[in-house]
Coordinates of N, CA and C in Angstrom, one line a residue:
M1 N 0.8 -1.1 0.0 CA -0.1 -0.1 -0.1 C 0.7 1.3 -0.1
S2 N 1.9 1.4 0.9 CA 2.9 2.6 1.1 C 3.9 2.3 1.6
I3 N 5.1 2.9 1.4 CA 6.4 3.1 2.1 C 6.5 3.8 2.9
D4 N 7.1 3.9 4.0 CA 7.3 5.0 5.0 C 8.8 4.7 5.5
K5 N 9.6 5.3 4.5 CA 11.1 5.1 4.8 C 11.6 5.8 6.1
L6 N 11.1 6.7 6.5 CA 11.6 7.4 7.8 C 11.1 6.4 8.9
G7 N 10.0 5.8 9.0 CA 9.7 4.9 9.9 C 10.2 3.4 9.7
H8 N 11.0 3.2 8.7 CA 11.3 1.9 8.5 C 10.1 0.8 8.2
E9 N 8.9 1.0 7.6 CA 8.0 0.1 7.9 C 7.2 0.3 6.3
L10 N 6.7 -0.9 6.0 CA 5.9 -0.8 4.8 C 4.4 -1.4 5.4
I11 N 3.7 -0.5 4.7 CA 2.0 -0.8 5.0 C 1.5 -1.6 4.0
I12 N 1.0 -2.5 4.7 CA 0.7 -3.8 3.7 C -0.8 -4.1 3.9
D13 N -1.4 -4.3 2.9 CA -2.9 -4.7 2.9 C -2.8 -6.5 2.6
H14 N -2.8 -7.5 3.6 CA -2.5 -8.8 3.5 C -3.7 -9.7 3.6
D15 N -3.7 -10.8 3.2 CA -4.5 -12.1 3.1 C -4.5 -12.5 4.8
S16 N -5.2 -13.4 5.3 CA -5.1 -13.8 6.5 C -4.1 -14.8 6.5
I17 N -3.6 -14.9 7.8 CA -2.5 -15.8 7.9 C -3.2 -17.1 8.7
P18 N -3.7 -18.2 8.2 CA -4.4 -19.1 9.1 C -3.4 -19.3 10.5
G19 N -4.4 -19.4 11.7 CA -3.7 -19.5 12.7 C -2.8 -18.6 13.6
F20 N -2.6 -17.4 13.0 CA -1.8 -16.3 13.0 C -2.9 -14.8 13.6
M21 N -3.2 -14.5 12.3 CA -3.9 -13.1 12.4 C -4.8 -13.5 11.1
E22 N -5.9 -12.4 11.1 CA -6.8 -12.2 10.4 C -6.3 -11.2 9.2
A23 N -7.0 -11.2 7.7 CA -6.6 -10.2 6.6 C -6.6 -8.7 7.4
M24 N -6.0 -7.9 7.2 CA -5.8 -6.6 7.5 C -5.1 -5.7 6.9
T25 N -5.1 -4.5 7.0 CA -4.0 -3.3 6.5 C -3.0 -3.0 7.9
M26 N -1.7 -3.4 7.9 CA -1.0 -2.7 8.9 C 0.3 -2.5 8.8
P27 N 1.0 -1.8 9.2 CA 2.4 -1.4 9.1 C 3.2 -2.6 9.6
Y28 N 4.5 -2.8 8.8 CA 5.3 -3.9 9.2 C 6.7 -3.4 8.9
P29 N 7.4 -3.3 10.4 CA 8.8 -3.0 10.4 C 9.4 -3.8 9.2
V30 N 10.5 -3.4 8.8 CA 11.5 -4.4 7.9 C 12.7 -4.3 8.7
S31 N 13.2 -5.8 8.7 CA 14.7 -6.0 9.4 C 15.9 -5.4 8.6
D32 N 15.5 -5.1 7.3 CA 16.8 -4.6 6.4 C 16.2 -3.5 5.5
N33 N 16.7 -2.3 5.8 CA 16.1 -1.2 4.9 C 16.2 -1.3 3.6
S34 N 17.0 -2.0 2.9 CA 17.4 -2.3 1.6 C 15.9 -2.9 1.0
M35 N 15.1 -3.6 1.6 CA 14.1 -4.1 1.1 C 12.9 -3.2 0.6
M36 N 12.8 -2.0 1.4 CA 12.0 -0.6 0.8 C 12.3 -0.4 -0.5
E37 N 13.6 -0.7 -1.0 CA 14.1 -0.1 -2.3 C 13.6 -1.1 -3.3
Q38 N 13.0 -2.3 -3.0 CA 12.6 -3.4 -3.8 C 11.2 -3.4 -4.5
V39 N 10.5 -2.6 -3.5 CA 8.7 -2.7 -3.8 C 8.5 -1.0 -4.1
V40 N 7.2 -1.2 -4.8 CA 6.7 0.3 -5.0 C 5.1 0.0 -4.6
P41 N 4.4 1.1 -4.0 CA 3.0 0.7 -3.7 C 2.2 0.1 -5.1
G42 N 1.6 -0.9 -4.4 CA 0.6 -1.8 -5.4 C 1.3 -2.9 -5.9
D43 N 2.7 -3.0 -5.6 CA 3.3 -4.3 -5.9 C 2.5 -5.5 -5.0
E44 N 2.7 -7.1 -5.7 CA 2.0 -8.0 -4.9 C 3.4 -8.7 -4.5
I45 N 3.3 -9.1 -3.2 CA 4.5 -9.4 -2.8 C 4.3 -10.8 -1.7
R46 N 5.4 -11.5 -1.4 CA 5.3 -12.6 -0.5 C 6.5 -12.3 0.3
A47 N 6.2 -12.8 1.7 CA 7.1 -12.1 2.7 C 7.2 -13.0 3.8
D48 N 8.1 -13.2 4.6 CA 8.5 -13.9 5.7 C 8.4 -13.0 7.0
L49 N 7.8 -13.4 7.9 CA 7.6 -12.6 9.0 C 8.3 -13.1 10.1
K50 N 9.0 -12.3 11.3 CA 10.0 -12.5 12.1 C 9.3 -12.3 13.3
V51 N 8.8 -13.3 14.1 CA 7.9 -12.8 15.3 C 8.9 -13.1 16.8
E52 N 9.1 -12.0 17.2 CA 9.9 -11.8 18.7 C 9.1 -11.4 19.6
G53 N 8.4 -12.0 20.5 CA 7.3 -11.7 21.4 C 6.2 -11.0 20.7
E54 N 6.0 -9.7 21.1 CA 4.9 -8.9 20.4 C 5.4 -8.3 19.2
R55 N 6.6 -8.5 19.0 CA 7.0 -7.6 17.6 C 7.2 -8.4 16.6
I56 N 6.5 -8.0 15.4 CA 6.3 -8.8 14.2 C 7.1 -7.6 13.3
S57 N 8.2 -8.2 12.2 CA 8.5 -7.6 11.2 C 8.8 -8.6 10.2
I58 N 9.3 -7.8 9.0 CA 9.3 -8.7 7.8 C 11.1 -9.1 7.7
D59 N 11.0 -10.2 7.5 CA 12.3 -10.5 7.3 C 13.0 -10.9 6.0
K60 N 11.8 -11.2 5.2 CA 12.4 -11.7 3.6 C 11.4 -11.2 3.1
I61 N 11.5 -10.5 1.6 CA 10.5 -10.1 0.6 C 10.6 -10.7 -0.5
E62 N 9.8 -11.3 -1.1 CA 9.9 -11.3 -2.7 C 8.6 -10.7 -3.7
V63 N 9.1 -9.9 -4.5 CA 7.9 -9.5 -5.3 C 7.6 -10.3 -6.4
I64 N 6.3 -10.6 -6.4 CA 5.6 -11.5 -7.0 C 5.0 -11.1 -8.4
K65 N 4.3 -10.0 -8.3 CA 3.8 -9.0 -9.4 C 4.1 -7.7 -9.5
K66 N 4.5 -7.1 -10.3 CA 5.0 -5.6 -10.1 C 3.8 -4.9 -10.5
A67 N 3.5 -3.6 -9.7 CA 2.2 -2.9 -10.1 C 2.4 -2.2 -11.2
M68 N 3.3 -1.6 -11.5 CA 3.6 -1.1 -13.0 C 4.8 -1.3 -13.8
P69 N 5.0 -1.3 -14.9 CA 6.0 -1.2 -15.6 C 7.2 -0.2 -15.1
A70 N 8.5 -1.0 -15.2 CA 9.8 0.0 -14.9 C 9.7 1.0 -15.3
G71 N 10.0 2.2 -15.0 CA 10.0 3.5 -15.4 C 9.0 4.6 -15.2
T72 N 8.1 3.8 -14.8 CA 6.6 4.3 -14.6 C 6.5 5.3 -13.4
L73 N 6.1 6.6 -13.4 CA 6.0 7.3 -12.2 C 5.4 6.9 -11.1
V74 N 5.8 6.9 -9.8 CA 4.7 6.3 -8.7 C 3.7 7.8 -8.7
P75 N 2.8 7.7 -8.4 CA 1.6 8.7 -8.3 C 2.0 9.4 -7.0
K76 N 1.8 10.7 -7.0 CA 1.8 11.5 -5.9 C 1.1 11.3 -4.7
P77 N 1.5 11.4 -3.4 CA 0.7 11.3 -2.3 C -0.5 12.2 -2.4
M78 N -1.7 11.5 -1.6 CA -2.8 12.6 -1.9 C -2.5 14.1 -1.0
H79 N -3.0 14.9 -1.8 CA -3.1 16.3 -0.9 C -4.1 16.5 0.3
V80 N -3.5 16.6 1.3 CA -4.6 17.0 2.5 C -4.5 18.4 2.5
P81 N -5.9 19.2 2.3 CA -5.6 20.4 2.7 C -5.9 21.0 3.9
Q82 N -5.2 22.3 4.0 CA -4.9 22.8 5.0 C -6.0 23.9 5.5
T83 N -6.3 24.3 6.5 CA -7.1 25.4 7.0 C -6.7 26.7 6.4
G84 N -8.0 27.0 5.5 CA -7.5 28.4 5.1 C -7.8 27.9 3.5
E85 N -7.2 27.2 3.0 CA -6.8 26.7 1.8 C -8.1 26.8 1.1
Q86 N -8.2 27.1 -0.3 CA -9.6 27.4 -1.0 C -9.9 25.8 -1.7
V87 N -11.0 25.5 -1.6 CA -11.4 24.3 -2.1 C -11.7 24.3 -3.6
P88 N -11.0 23.3 -4.5 CA -11.1 23.6 -5.9 C -12.7 23.3 -6.2
N89 N -12.9 23.9 -7.5 CA -14.4 23.6 -8.0 C -14.5 22.1 -8.4
F90 N -15.6 21.5 -8.0 CA -15.8 20.1 -8.4 C -17.3 19.9 -8.7
A91 N -17.8 18.8 -9.6 CA -19.1 18.6 -9.6 C -19.5 17.3 -9.3
L92 N -20.8 17.2 -8.9 CA -21.4 16.0 -8.3 C -22.8 15.8 -9.0
I93 N -23.2 14.6 -8.8 CA -24.7 14.6 -9.3 C -25.7 14.4 -8.2
N94 N -27.0 15.6 -8.2 CA -27.8 15.4 -7.1 C -28.7 14.2 -7.3
Q95 N -29.6 14.4 -6.0 CA -30.4 13.4 -6.3 C -31.5 13.3 -7.6
S96 N -31.6 14.3 -8.1 CA -32.4 14.5 -9.4 C -31.9 14.2 -10.6
G97 N -30.5 13.7 -10.2 CA -29.8 13.7 -11.8 C -29.2 14.7 -12.4
Q98 N -29.3 15.7 -11.6 CA -28.7 17.1 -12.1 C -27.0 17.4 -11.6
P99 N -26.5 17.8 -12.6 CA -24.9 18.4 -11.8 C -24.9 19.4 -11.2
I100 N -24.3 19.6 -9.9 CA -24.1 20.5 -9.0 C -22.9 20.7 -9.1
R101 N -22.3 22.0 -9.0 CA -20.7 22.3 -8.9 C -20.5 23.3 -7.4
F102 N -19.5 22.8 -7.1 CA -19.1 23.6 -5.8 C -19.2 25.0 -5.9
S103 N -19.1 25.3 -6.9 CA -18.9 27.0 -7.1 C -20.1 27.6 -7.1
E104 N -21.3 26.8 -7.1 CA -22.3 27.4 -7.0 C -22.9 28.0 -5.6
Y105 N -22.1 27.2 -4.7 CA -22.2 27.4 -3.3 C -21.2 28.3 -2.7
R106 N -20.3 28.7 -3.2 CA -19.4 29.2 -2.6 C -19.6 30.9 -1.9
G107 N -19.3 31.0 -0.6 CA -19.9 32.1 0.1 C -21.1 31.7 1.0
K108 N -21.7 30.5 0.8 CA -22.8 30.0 1.5 C -22.4 28.9 2.3
T109 N -23.4 28.7 3.6 CA -23.0 28.0 4.3 C -23.6 26.3 3.8
L110 N -22.8 25.4 4.1 CA -23.4 24.0 3.4 C -23.2 23.1 4.7

């Protein structure tokens, strides 16, 4: 799903691991930071987990299927608006099937 190089973690959406944990999305620390260079968000991987008490980390990783062809740019992270930032104009379809635009409501309380 994503790579947190500063936190030394891969955020992974994984299937259930029978007898261990249900399917979920969670961060996994990596035992070797070079593993983060092998993957991009969206890759399908197989990994070995190292369990030490309560701590679970990725010990080995294998890319099964690449998310995008080599040389493709990774999408930019989603922009999180800041307080005071202007909302861009966008259109939605109302319950009557008519398009409404955000700009129609500028200056009004919604």
